[in-house]
PDB file of C-alpha atoms and ligand atoms in Angstrom:
ATOM      1  CA  UNK N  82     -28.399  18.074   5.912  1.00  0.00           C
ATOM      2  CA  UNK N  83     -29.493  16.669   2.525  1.00  0.00           C
ATOM      3  CA  UNK N  84     -32.740  14.721   2.239  1.00  0.00           C
ATOM      4  CA  UNK N  85     -33.227  11.892  -0.238  1.00  0.00           C
ATOM      5  CA  UNK N  86     -36.184   9.578  -0.440  1.00  0.00           C
ATOM      6  CA  UNK N  87     -38.376   7.020  -2.099  1.00  0.00           C
ATOM      7  CA  UNK N  88     -41.828   7.752  -3.508  1.00  0.00           C
ATOM      8  CA  UNK N  89     -44.157   4.798  -3.971  1.00  0.00           C
ATOM      9  CA  UNK N  90     -47.217   3.161  -2.543  1.00  0.00           C
ATOM     10  CA  UNK N  91     -46.693   1.084  -0.508  1.00  0.00           C
ATOM     11  CA  UNK N  92     -43.076   1.689   0.551  1.00  0.00           C
ATOM     12  CA  UNK N  93     -43.270   0.570   4.170  1.00  0.00           C
ATOM     13  CA  UNK N  94     -40.917  -2.375   3.757  1.00  0.00           C
ATOM     14  CA  UNK N  95     -38.447  -0.709   1.405  1.00  0.00           C
ATOM     15  CA  UNK N  96     -34.800  -1.694   1.739  1.00  0.00           C
ATOM     16  CA  UNK N  97     -33.593   1.569   0.183  1.00  0.00           C
ATOM     17  CA  UNK N  98     -33.388   3.629   3.415  1.00  0.00           C
ATOM     18  CA  UNK N  99     -30.882   1.340   5.185  1.00  0.00           C
ATOM     19  CA  UNK N 100     -28.918   0.817   1.966  1.00  0.00           C
ATOM     20  CA  UNK N 101     -28.491   4.547   1.260  1.00  0.00           C
ATOM     21  CA  UNK N 102     -27.996   5.553   4.888  1.00  0.00           C
ATOM     22  CA  UNK N 103     -25.192   2.984   5.152  1.00  0.00           C
ATOM     23  CA  UNK N 104     -23.481   4.868   2.319  1.00  0.00           C
ATOM     24  CA  UNK N 105     -23.942   8.254   4.062  1.00  0.00           C
ATOM     25  CA  UNK N 106     -22.556   6.809   7.315  1.00  0.00           C
ATOM     26  CA  UNK N 107     -19.614   5.196   5.550  1.00  0.00           C
ATOM     27  CA  UNK N 108     -18.614   8.395   3.735  1.00  0.00           C
ATOM     28  CA  UNK N 109     -19.548  10.829   6.518  1.00  0.00           C
ATOM     29  CA  UNK N 110     -22.239  12.514   4.407  1.00  0.00           C
ATOM     30  CA  UNK N 111     -24.793  14.516   6.389  1.00  0.00           C
ATOM     31  CA  UNK N 112     -27.970  13.154   4.814  1.00  0.00           C
ATOM     32  CA  UNK N 113     -31.102  11.125   5.491  1.00  0.00           C
ATOM     33  CA  UNK N 114     -33.149   8.852   3.201  1.00  0.00           C
ATOM     34  CA  UNK N 115     -36.876   8.685   3.945  1.00  0.00           C
ATOM     35  CA  UNK N 116     -39.972   7.139   2.387  1.00  0.00           C
ATOM     36  CA  UNK N 117     -43.029   8.989   1.035  1.00  0.00           C
ATOM     37  CA  UNK N 118     -46.364   7.346   0.255  1.00  0.00           C
ATOM     38  CA  UNK N 119     -48.586   9.860  -1.557  1.00  0.00           C
ATOM     39  CA  UNK N 120     -51.974   9.030  -3.032  1.00  0.00           C
ATOM     40  CA  UNK N 121     -51.859   8.532  -6.802  1.00  0.00           C
ATOM     41  CA  UNK N 122     -53.746  11.782  -7.323  1.00  0.00           C
ATOM     42  CA  UNK N 123     -51.093  13.676  -5.335  1.00  0.00           C
ATOM     43  CA  UNK N 124     -47.995  12.668  -7.304  1.00  0.00           C
ATOM     44  CA  UNK N 125     -47.563  16.041  -9.005  1.00  0.00           C
ATOM     45  CA  UNK N 126     -48.003  17.883  -5.713  1.00  0.00           C
ATOM     46  CA  UNK N 127     -45.517  15.483  -4.113  1.00  0.00           C
ATOM     47  CA  UNK N 128     -42.831  16.166  -6.743  1.00  0.00           C
ATOM     48  CA  UNK N 129     -43.449  19.925  -6.626  1.00  0.00           C
ATOM     49  CA  UNK N 130     -43.421  19.849  -2.838  1.00  0.00           C
ATOM     50  CA  UNK N 131     -40.210  17.857  -2.657  1.00  0.00           C
ATOM     51  CA  UNK N 132     -38.552  20.359  -4.971  1.00  0.00           C
ATOM     52  CA  UNK N 133     -39.857  23.327  -2.983  1.00  0.00           C
ATOM     53  CA  UNK N 134     -38.603  21.800   0.253  1.00  0.00           C
ATOM     54  CA  UNK N 135     -35.125  21.238  -1.138  1.00  0.00           C
ATOM     55  CA  UNK N 136     -35.185  17.439  -1.348  1.00  0.00           C
ATOM     56  CA  UNK N 137     -31.987  16.498  -3.185  1.00  0.00           C
ATOM     57  CA  UNK N 138     -33.144  13.326  -4.921  1.00  0.00           C
ATOM     58  CA  UNK N 139     -35.965  10.822  -5.062  1.00  0.00           C
ATOM     59  CA  UNK N 140     -36.231   7.234  -6.078  1.00  0.00           C
ATOM     60  CA  UNK N 141     -39.588   6.314  -7.576  1.00  0.00           C
ATOM     61  CA  UNK N 142     -41.223   2.921  -7.384  1.00  0.00           C
ATOM     62  CA  UNK N 143     -44.519   1.183  -8.090  1.00  0.00           C
ATOM     63  CA  UNK N 144     -47.050   2.577  -9.033  1.00  0.00           C
ATOM     64  CA  UNK N 145     -45.461   5.904 -10.028  1.00  0.00           C
ATOM     65  CA  UNK N 146     -42.553   4.998 -12.349  1.00  0.00           C
ATOM     66  CA  UNK N 147     -44.526   5.722 -15.493  1.00  0.00           C
ATOM     67  CA  UNK N 148     -46.642   8.689 -14.326  1.00  0.00           C
ATOM     68  CA  UNK N 149     -43.626  10.623 -13.022  1.00  0.00           C
ATOM     69  CA  UNK N 150     -42.304  10.897 -16.596  1.00  0.00           C
ATOM     70  CA  UNK N 151     -44.788  13.724 -17.223  1.00  0.00           C
ATOM     71  CA  UNK N 152     -43.483  15.728 -14.247  1.00  0.00           C
ATOM     72  CA  UNK N 153     -39.720  15.784 -14.884  1.00  0.00           C
ATOM     73  CA  UNK N 154     -37.280  16.189 -17.778  1.00  0.00           C
ATOM     74  CA  UNK N 155     -36.733  12.567 -18.783  1.00  0.00           C
ATOM     75  CA  UNK N 156     -33.355  11.431 -20.132  1.00  0.00           C
ATOM     76  CA  UNK N 157     -33.015   9.312 -23.242  1.00  0.00           C
ATOM     77  CA  UNK N 158     -32.721   5.935 -21.505  1.00  0.00           C
ATOM     78  CA  UNK N 159     -35.693   6.490 -19.198  1.00  0.00           C
ATOM     79  CA  UNK N 160     -37.716   7.649 -22.211  1.00  0.00           C
ATOM     80  CA  UNK N 161     -36.846   4.488 -24.140  1.00  0.00           C
ATOM     81  CA  UNK N 162     -37.618   2.209 -21.163  1.00  0.00           C
ATOM     82  CA  UNK N 163     -40.775   4.168 -20.400  1.00  0.00           C
ATOM     83  CA  UNK N 164     -40.060   4.354 -16.672  1.00  0.00           C
ATOM     84  CA  UNK N 165     -38.271   6.709 -14.283  1.00  0.00           C
ATOM     85  CA  UNK N 166     -36.938   5.363 -10.975  1.00  0.00           C
ATOM     86  CA  UNK N 167     -34.631   8.248 -10.027  1.00  0.00           C
ATOM     87  CA  UNK N 168     -35.313  11.990  -9.907  1.00  0.00           C
ATOM     88  CA  UNK N 169     -32.480  14.484  -9.513  1.00  0.00           C
ATOM     89  CA  UNK N 170     -33.354  17.951  -8.197  1.00  0.00           C
ATOM     90  CA  UNK N 171     -29.870  19.436  -8.495  1.00  0.00           C
ATOM     91  CA  UNK N 172     -30.435  21.315 -11.777  1.00  0.00           C
ATOM     92  CA  UNK N 173     -32.738  24.129 -12.795  1.00  0.00           C
ATOM     93  CA  UNK N 174     -35.523  21.574 -13.304  1.00  0.00           C
ATOM     94  CA  UNK N 175     -36.018  18.039 -11.953  1.00  0.00           C
ATOM     95  CA  UNK N 176     -34.606  15.354 -14.242  1.00  0.00           C
ATOM     96  CA  UNK N 177     -35.774  11.733 -14.520  1.00  0.00           C
ATOM     97  CA  UNK N 178     -33.513   8.714 -14.991  1.00  0.00           C
ATOM     98  CA  UNK N 179     -33.670   4.925 -14.954  1.00  0.00           C
ATOM     99  CA  UNK N 180     -31.005   3.254 -12.819  1.00  0.00           C
ATOM    100  CA  UNK N 181     -32.730  -0.156 -12.893  1.00  0.00           C
ATOM    101  CA  UNK N 182     -31.087  -0.726 -16.280  1.00  0.00           C
ATOM    102  CA  UNK N 183     -27.657   0.117 -14.908  1.00  0.00           C
ATOM    103  CA  UNK N 184     -28.422  -2.090 -11.907  1.00  0.00           C
ATOM    104  CA  UNK N 185     -28.808  -5.094 -14.190  1.00  0.00           C
ATOM    105  CA  UNK N 186     -25.673  -4.293 -16.186  1.00  0.00           C
ATOM    106  CA  UNK N 187     -23.538  -3.771 -13.095  1.00  0.00           C
ATOM    107  CA  UNK N 188     -24.926  -6.891 -11.371  1.00  0.00           C
ATOM    108  CA  UNK N 189     -23.628  -8.960 -14.288  1.00  0.00           C
ATOM    109  CA  UNK N 190     -20.343  -7.028 -14.485  1.00  0.00           C
ATOM    110  CA  UNK N 191     -19.760  -7.566 -10.763  1.00  0.00           C
ATOM    111  CA  UNK N 192     -19.968 -11.324 -11.403  1.00  0.00           C
ATOM    112  CA  UNK N 193     -17.723 -11.120 -14.499  1.00  0.00           C
ATOM    113  CA  UNK N 194     -20.557 -12.236 -16.772  1.00  0.00           C
ATOM    114  CA  UNK N 195     -19.975 -11.007 -20.342  1.00  0.00           C
ATOM    115  CA  UNK N 196     -23.046  -9.796 -22.244  1.00  0.00           C
ATOM    116  CA  UNK N 197     -21.847  -8.544 -25.644  1.00  0.00           C
ATOM    117  CA  UNK N 198     -22.701 -11.068 -28.336  1.00  0.00           C
ATOM    118  CA  UNK N 199     -24.172 -13.508 -25.800  1.00  0.00           C
ATOM    119  CA  UNK N 200     -27.527 -15.185 -26.278  1.00  0.00           C
ATOM    120  CA  UNK N 201     -29.794 -13.965 -23.475  1.00  0.00           C
ATOM    121  CA  UNK N 202     -33.271 -15.095 -22.452  1.00  0.00           C
ATOM    122  CA  UNK N 203     -35.489 -12.822 -20.371  1.00  0.00           C
ATOM    123  CA  UNK N 204     -38.533 -14.430 -18.766  1.00  0.00           C
ATOM    124  CA  UNK N 205     -41.107 -11.750 -17.984  1.00  0.00           C
ATOM    125  CA  UNK N 206     -42.039  -8.486 -19.670  1.00  0.00           C
ATOM    126  CA  UNK N 207     -43.392  -6.307 -16.850  1.00  0.00           C
ATOM    127  CA  UNK N 208     -41.491  -3.454 -15.204  1.00  0.00           C
ATOM    128  CA  UNK N 209     -38.446  -5.542 -14.269  1.00  0.00           C
ATOM    129  CA  UNK N 210     -38.493  -7.359 -17.605  1.00  0.00           C
ATOM    130  CA  UNK N 211     -38.335  -4.042 -19.474  1.00  0.00           C
ATOM    131  CA  UNK N 212     -35.303  -2.858 -17.480  1.00  0.00           C
ATOM    132  CA  UNK N 213     -33.569  -6.215 -17.958  1.00  0.00           C
ATOM    133  CA  UNK N 214     -34.282  -6.396 -21.687  1.00  0.00           C
ATOM    134  CA  UNK N 215     -32.973  -2.845 -22.271  1.00  0.00           C
ATOM    135  CA  UNK N 216     -29.855  -3.556 -20.207  1.00  0.00           C
ATOM    136  CA  UNK N 217     -29.082  -6.711 -22.173  1.00  0.00           C
ATOM    137  CA  UNK N 218     -29.896  -5.205 -25.577  1.00  0.00           C
ATOM    138  CA  UNK N 219     -27.861  -2.053 -24.866  1.00  0.00           C
ATOM    139  CA  UNK N 220     -24.947  -4.317 -23.901  1.00  0.00           C
ATOM    140  CA  UNK N 221     -25.218  -5.934 -27.364  1.00  0.00           C
ATOM    141  CA  UNK N 222     -26.583  -9.271 -26.160  1.00  0.00           C
ATOM    142  CA  UNK N 223     -28.886 -11.187 -28.530  1.00  0.00           C
ATOM    143  CA  UNK N 224     -32.109 -10.971 -26.557  1.00  0.00           C
ATOM    144  CA  UNK N 225     -35.118 -13.286 -26.451  1.00  0.00           C
ATOM    145  CA  UNK N 226     -38.143 -12.295 -24.360  1.00  0.00           C
ATOM    146  CA  UNK N 227     -40.558 -14.973 -23.155  1.00  0.00           C
ATOM    147  CA  UNK N 228     -43.728 -14.055 -21.314  1.00  0.00           C
ATOM    148  CA  UNK N 229     -46.973 -15.667 -20.178  1.00  0.00           C
ATOM    149  CA  UNK N 230     -48.875 -12.978 -22.109  1.00  0.00           C
ATOM    150  CA  UNK N 231     -47.156 -13.215 -25.475  1.00  0.00           C
ATOM    151  CA  UNK N 232     -48.507  -9.853 -26.692  1.00  0.00           C
ATOM    152  CA  UNK N 233     -46.556  -8.102 -23.916  1.00  0.00           C
ATOM    153  CA  UNK N 234     -43.412  -9.977 -24.917  1.00  0.00           C
ATOM    154  CA  UNK N 235     -43.962  -8.903 -28.518  1.00  0.00           C
ATOM    155  CA  UNK N 236     -44.312  -5.268 -27.537  1.00  0.00           C
ATOM    156  CA  UNK N 237     -41.136  -5.306 -25.422  1.00  0.00           C
ATOM    157  CA  UNK N 238     -39.236  -7.273 -28.051  1.00  0.00           C
ATOM    158  CA  UNK N 239     -40.152  -4.661 -30.665  1.00  0.00           C
ATOM    159  CA  UNK N 240     -38.895  -1.886 -28.367  1.00  0.00           C
ATOM    160  CA  UNK N 241     -35.468  -3.473 -27.794  1.00  0.00           C
ATOM    161  CA  UNK N 242     -34.907  -5.349 -31.042  1.00  0.00           C
ATOM    162  CA  UNK N 243     -35.439  -8.796 -29.512  1.00  0.00           C
ATOM    163  CA  UNK N 244     -37.538 -11.798 -30.438  1.00  0.00           C
ATOM    164  CA  UNK N 245     -40.714 -12.719 -28.536  1.00  0.00           C
ATOM    165  CA  UNK N 246     -41.686 -16.156 -27.299  1.00  0.00           C
ATOM    166  CA  UNK N 247     -44.273 -18.089 -25.325  1.00  0.00           C
ATOM    167  CA  UNK N 248     -43.264 -19.752 -22.062  1.00  0.00           C
ATOM    168  CA  UNK N 249     -43.466 -23.234 -23.581  1.00  0.00           C
ATOM    169  CA  UNK N 250     -40.521 -22.331 -25.810  1.00  0.00           C
ATOM    170  CA  UNK N 251     -38.279 -21.833 -22.764  1.00  0.00           C
ATOM    171  CA  UNK N 252     -36.642 -25.305 -22.658  1.00  0.00           C
ATOM    172  CA  UNK N 253     -35.329 -24.923 -26.211  1.00  0.00           C
ATOM    173  CA  UNK N 254     -34.374 -21.265 -25.751  1.00  0.00           C
ATOM    174  CA  UNK N 255     -32.550 -21.856 -22.472  1.00  0.00           C
ATOM    175  CA  UNK N 256     -30.716 -24.881 -23.829  1.00  0.00           C
ATOM    176  CA  UNK N 257     -28.955 -22.612 -26.333  1.00  0.00           C
ATOM    177  CA  UNK N 258     -28.576 -19.589 -24.030  1.00  0.00           C
ATOM    178  CA  UNK N 259     -25.574 -18.069 -22.254  1.00  0.00           C
ATOM    179  CA  UNK N 260     -27.575 -15.753 -19.976  1.00  0.00           C
ATOM    180  CA  UNK N 261     -30.986 -16.275 -18.356  1.00  0.00           C
ATOM    181  CA  UNK N 262     -32.973 -13.767 -16.302  1.00  0.00           C
ATOM    182  CA  UNK N 263     -36.175 -14.360 -14.393  1.00  0.00           C
ATOM    183  CA  UNK N 264     -38.089 -11.079 -14.351  1.00  0.00           C
ATOM    184  CA  UNK N 265     -41.449 -12.600 -13.429  1.00  0.00           C
ATOM    185  CA  UNK N 266     -42.916 -12.767  -9.965  1.00  0.00           C
ATOM    186  CA  UNK N 267     -42.677 -16.567 -10.047  1.00  0.00           C
ATOM    187  CA  UNK N 268     -40.641 -17.727  -7.054  1.00  0.00           C
ATOM    188  CA  UNK N 269     -41.384 -14.603  -5.031  1.00  0.00           C
ATOM    189  CA  UNK N 270     -42.407 -15.622  -1.528  1.00  0.00           C
ATOM    190  CA  UNK N 271     -42.817 -19.153  -2.936  1.00  0.00           C
ATOM    191  CA  UNK N 272     -39.419 -20.838  -2.798  1.00  0.00           C
ATOM    192  CA  UNK N 273     -40.558 -24.003  -4.575  1.00  0.00           C
ATOM    193  CA  UNK N 274     -41.678 -22.398  -7.820  1.00  0.00           C
ATOM    194  CA  UNK N 275     -39.483 -21.682 -10.824  1.00  0.00           C
ATOM    195  CA  UNK N 276     -40.448 -20.233 -14.212  1.00  0.00           C
ATOM    196  CA  UNK N 277     -37.925 -22.496 -15.977  1.00  0.00           C
ATOM    197  CA  UNK N 278     -37.876 -26.323 -15.891  1.00  0.00           C
ATOM    198  CA  UNK N 279     -34.779 -27.527 -14.028  1.00  0.00           C
ATOM    199  CA  UNK N 280     -33.775 -29.911 -16.796  1.00  0.00           C
ATOM    200  CA  UNK N 281     -33.448 -27.011 -19.264  1.00  0.00           C
ATOM    201  CA  UNK N 282     -30.628 -25.461 -17.203  1.00  0.00           C
ATOM    202  CA  UNK N 283     -26.954 -26.150 -17.886  1.00  0.00           C
ATOM    203  CA  UNK N 284     -23.545 -25.297 -16.479  1.00  0.00           C
ATOM    204  CA  UNK N 285     -22.602 -22.728 -19.145  1.00  0.00           C
ATOM    205  CA  UNK N 286     -25.419 -20.391 -18.087  1.00  0.00           C
ATOM    206  CA  UNK N 287     -25.277 -17.252 -15.994  1.00  0.00           C
ATOM    207  CA  UNK N 288     -28.639 -16.884 -14.235  1.00  0.00           C
ATOM    208  CA  UNK N 289     -29.980 -13.699 -12.631  1.00  0.00           C
ATOM    209  CA  UNK N 290     -33.214 -13.899 -10.672  1.00  0.00           C
ATOM    210  CA  UNK N 291     -34.740 -10.431 -10.172  1.00  0.00           C
ATOM    211  CA  UNK N 292     -36.765 -11.881  -7.287  1.00  0.00           C
ATOM    212  CA  UNK N 293     -35.046 -11.164  -3.958  1.00  0.00           C
ATOM    213  CA  UNK N 294     -37.599 -12.530  -1.478  1.00  0.00           C
ATOM    214  CA  UNK N 295     -36.335 -15.147  -0.972  1.00  0.00           C
ATOM    215  CA  UNK N 296     -32.736 -14.476  -1.958  1.00  0.00           C
ATOM    216  CA  UNK N 297     -32.198 -18.092  -2.953  1.00  0.00           C
ATOM    217  CA  UNK N 298     -35.068 -18.931  -5.253  1.00  0.00           C
ATOM    218  CA  UNK N 299     -35.876 -22.333  -6.674  1.00  0.00           C
ATOM    219  CA  UNK N 300     -34.465 -21.161 -10.029  1.00  0.00           C
ATOM    220  CA  UNK N 301     -31.128 -20.180  -8.472  1.00  0.00           C
ATOM    221  CA  UNK N 302     -30.966 -23.441  -6.495  1.00  0.00           C
ATOM    222  CA  UNK N 303     -31.616 -25.453  -9.663  1.00  0.00           C
ATOM    223  CA  UNK N 304     -29.071 -23.372 -11.602  1.00  0.00           C
ATOM    224  CA  UNK N 305     -26.434 -23.740  -8.910  1.00  0.00           C
ATOM    225  CA  UNK N 306     -26.975 -27.507  -8.862  1.00  0.00           C
ATOM    226  CA  UNK N 307     -25.910 -27.827 -12.518  1.00  0.00           C
ATOM    227  CA  UNK N 308     -22.912 -25.542 -12.077  1.00  0.00           C
ATOM    228  CA  UNK N 309     -24.345 -22.354 -13.576  1.00  0.00           C
ATOM    229  CA  UNK N 310     -23.186 -18.931 -12.368  1.00  0.00           C
ATOM    230  CA  UNK N 311     -25.920 -17.498 -10.138  1.00  0.00           C
ATOM    231  CA  UNK N 312     -26.692 -13.848  -9.403  1.00  0.00           C
ATOM    232  CA  UNK N 313     -29.428 -13.129  -6.870  1.00  0.00           C
ATOM    233  CA  UNK N 314     -31.899 -10.242  -7.098  1.00  0.00           C
ATOM    234  CA  UNK N 315     -30.261  -8.265  -4.306  1.00  0.00           C
ATOM    235  CA  UNK N 316     -27.361  -7.485  -6.669  1.00  0.00           C
ATOM    236  CA  UNK N 317     -29.744  -5.795  -9.112  1.00  0.00           C
ATOM    237  CA  UNK N 318     -31.400  -3.907  -6.262  1.00  0.00           C
ATOM    238  CA  UNK N 319     -28.005  -2.917  -4.869  1.00  0.00           C
ATOM    239  CA  UNK N 320     -26.601  -1.574  -8.103  1.00  0.00           C
ATOM    240  CA  UNK N 321     -29.689   0.486  -9.020  1.00  0.00           C
ATOM    241  CA  UNK N 322     -29.207   2.142  -5.623  1.00  0.00           C
ATOM    242  CA  UNK N 323     -25.475   2.523  -6.222  1.00  0.00           C
ATOM    243  CA  UNK N 324     -26.169   4.224  -9.554  1.00  0.00           C
ATOM    244  CA  UNK N 325     -28.726   6.590  -7.983  1.00  0.00           C
ATOM    245  CA  UNK N 326     -26.317   7.444  -5.148  1.00  0.00           C
ATOM    246  CA  UNK N 327     -23.525   8.222  -7.617  1.00  0.00           C
ATOM    247  CA  UNK N 328     -25.786  10.386  -9.779  1.00  0.00           C
ATOM    248  CA  UNK N 329     -27.012  12.395  -6.773  1.00  0.00           C
ATOM    249  CA  UNK N 330     -23.718  12.841  -4.933  1.00  0.00           C
ATOM    250  CA  UNK N 331     -21.141  12.694  -7.736  1.00  0.00           C
ATOM    251  CA  UNK N 332     -19.114  10.309  -5.549  1.00  0.00           C
ATOM    252  CA  UNK N 333     -18.197   6.644  -5.920  1.00  0.00           C
ATOM    253  CA  UNK N 334     -20.627   4.613  -3.834  1.00  0.00           C
ATOM    254  CA  UNK N 335     -19.292   2.460  -0.982  1.00  0.00           C
ATOM    255  CA  UNK N 336     -20.637  -0.704  -2.599  1.00  0.00           C
ATOM    256  CA  UNK N 337     -19.558  -3.100   0.154  1.00  0.00           C
ATOM    257  CA  UNK N 338     -21.181  -1.030   2.910  1.00  0.00           C
ATOM    258  CA  UNK N 339     -24.417  -0.700   0.945  1.00  0.00           C
ATOM    259  CA  UNK N 340     -24.411  -4.422   0.123  1.00  0.00           C
ATOM    260  CA  UNK N 341     -23.863  -5.385   3.758  1.00  0.00           C
ATOM    261  CA  UNK N 342     -26.728  -3.147   4.916  1.00  0.00           C
ATOM    262  CA  UNK N 343     -29.031  -4.546   2.263  1.00  0.00           C
ATOM    263  CA  UNK N 344     -28.236  -8.185   2.952  1.00  0.00           C
ATOM    264  CA  UNK N 345     -28.523  -7.695   6.717  1.00  0.00           C
ATOM    265  CA  UNK N 346     -32.199  -6.951   6.156  1.00  0.00           C
ATOM    266  CA  UNK N 347     -33.011  -9.658   3.626  1.00  0.00           C
TER     267      UNK N 347
HETATM  268  P1  NAP J 180     -44.893  -6.756 -13.011  1.00  0.00           P
HETATM  269  O1  NAP J 180     -44.627  -5.513 -13.770  1.00  0.00           O
HETATM  270  O2  NAP J 180     -46.191  -6.949 -12.309  1.00  0.00           O
HETATM  271  O3  NAP J 180     -44.658  -7.996 -14.029  1.00  0.00           O
HETATM  272  C1  NAP J 180     -44.900  -9.309 -13.585  1.00  0.00           C
HETATM  273  C2  NAP J 180     -44.356 -10.289 -14.607  1.00  0.00           C
HETATM  274  O4  NAP J 180     -44.483 -11.603 -14.057  1.00  0.00           O
HETATM  275  C3  NAP J 180     -45.126 -10.282 -15.924  1.00  0.00           C
HETATM  276  O5  NAP J 180     -44.227 -10.588 -16.974  1.00  0.00           O
HETATM  277  C4  NAP J 180     -46.122 -11.422 -15.707  1.00  0.00           C
HETATM  278  O6  NAP J 180     -46.603 -11.986 -16.900  1.00  0.00           O
HETATM  279  C5  NAP J 180     -45.256 -12.408 -14.973  1.00  0.00           C
HETATM  280  N1  NAP J 180     -46.018 -13.390 -14.192  1.00  0.00           N
HETATM  281  C6  NAP J 180     -46.784 -13.154 -13.105  1.00  0.00           C
HETATM  282  N2  NAP J 180     -47.305 -14.316 -12.644  1.00  0.00           N
HETATM  283  C7  NAP J 180     -46.859 -15.295 -13.469  1.00  0.00           C
HETATM  284  C8  NAP J 180     -47.067 -16.699 -13.522  1.00  0.00           C
HETATM  285  N3  NAP J 180     -47.814 -17.337 -12.604  1.00  0.00           N
HETATM  286  N4  NAP J 180     -46.427 -17.384 -14.503  1.00  0.00           N
HETATM  287  C9  NAP J 180     -45.651 -16.749 -15.410  1.00  0.00           C
HETATM  288  N5  NAP J 180     -45.443 -15.428 -15.414  1.00  0.00           N
HETATM  289  C10 NAP J 180     -46.042 -14.698 -14.458  1.00  0.00           C
HETATM  290  O7  NAP J 180     -43.782  -6.977 -11.870  1.00  0.00           O
HETATM  291  P2  NAP J 180     -42.281  -6.423 -11.886  1.00  0.00           P
HETATM  292  O8  NAP J 180     -42.253  -5.089 -11.253  1.00  0.00           O
HETATM  293  O9  NAP J 180     -41.738  -6.605 -13.242  1.00  0.00           O
HETATM  294  O10 NAP J 180     -41.569  -7.418 -10.853  1.00  0.00           O
HETATM  295  C11 NAP J 180     -41.265  -8.750 -11.212  1.00  0.00           C
HETATM  296  C12 NAP J 180     -40.349  -9.338 -10.142  1.00  0.00           C
HETATM  297  O11 NAP J 180     -39.093  -8.634 -10.190  1.00  0.00           O
HETATM  298  C13 NAP J 180     -40.877  -9.166  -8.709  1.00  0.00           C
HETATM  299  O12 NAP J 180     -40.536 -10.304  -7.968  1.00  0.00           O
HETATM  300  C14 NAP J 180     -40.116  -7.969  -8.175  1.00  0.00           C
HETATM  301  O13 NAP J 180     -39.941  -7.998  -6.781  1.00  0.00           O
HETATM  302  C15 NAP J 180     -38.776  -8.151  -8.886  1.00  0.00           C
HETATM  303  N6  NAP J 180     -38.036  -6.913  -9.055  1.00  0.00           N
HETATM  304  C16 NAP J 180     -36.752  -6.909  -8.612  1.00  0.00           C
HETATM  305  C17 NAP J 180     -35.980  -5.788  -8.771  1.00  0.00           C
HETATM  306  C18 NAP J 180     -34.581  -5.816  -8.280  1.00  0.00           C
HETATM  307  O14 NAP J 180     -33.956  -4.747  -8.228  1.00  0.00           O
HETATM  308  N7  NAP J 180     -34.041  -6.964  -7.945  1.00  0.00           N
HETATM  309  C19 NAP J 180     -36.517  -4.655  -9.389  1.00  0.00           C
HETATM  310  C20 NAP J 180     -37.843  -4.695  -9.845  1.00  0.00           C
HETATM  311  C21 NAP J 180     -38.585  -5.835  -9.663  1.00  0.00           C
HETATM  312  P3  NAP J 180     -47.927 -11.401 -17.617  1.00  0.00           P
HETATM  313  O15 NAP J 180     -47.458 -10.241 -18.470  1.00  0.00           O
HETATM  314  O16 NAP J 180     -48.427 -12.536 -18.424  1.00  0.00           O
HETATM  315  O17 NAP J 180     -48.859 -10.981 -16.531  1.00  0.00           O
END
């Protein structure tokens, strides 16, 4: 039996175990996906221990995505993003990857949203904002990053070749945009809050909200009301898991089975 898992703290409510185990069940793979919650001071011991015990792969989440870079051989994308969310133990040394970026790209592709040449606005410049901005920039979108703390937007914008903005510029930016992503925590567990004024939205937009609790955020409701294409945060979560599964197993992921398992728990 192969063992996969998630390292983070806390990880008690993670949706990754049911999502990955649905894939193992669907394909008849003899594997389990479990959660690990080490203390911050034990991360190196946790990675070494997982390797010694024959763990096949680990996802990595808050607060370890940056620190784990020093413990594995980081690929080019994860190095550029500055965060590892997937560790692969199949080679002679553990390797670190970032499937959050692919999750964003595939979430848009699944909804037939083109990115190349499109004008894209990312609201937020934390962990999710970085993954989103790299995904959009690498897909040749023209990226604008807006953040409450403008210095953080400037830093991310410099990393991806985007322009940085304050939140009060959002109405003008969104009015001219083709793609809009909320990568802030605004709207999380607070269905009546949106980071973007409703009257800035328009029907030619495709809107992804990284927030997935709730699935239908105020932003997505407002966007749907004006006829925009809406993509909820579970699609991004799904496709980062799909990409990790495919890296670890070398097999096409059963996307529908994983999606059903994920949405059953949201
Ligand atoms: P983070 O690193 O803590 O970043 C939080 C971001 O939200 C920062 O840009 C912060 O701005 C902004 N923010 C917080 N409160 C705000 C407010 N009241 N008004 C305006 N901006 C505010 O968090 P994260 O890891 O990026 O997560 C952000 C969201 O994405 C969360 O809801 C998380 O669950 C979700 N997420 C989803 C996925 C997925 O797969 N769907 C993956 C990762 C994260 P400052 O820089 O000014 O503080």
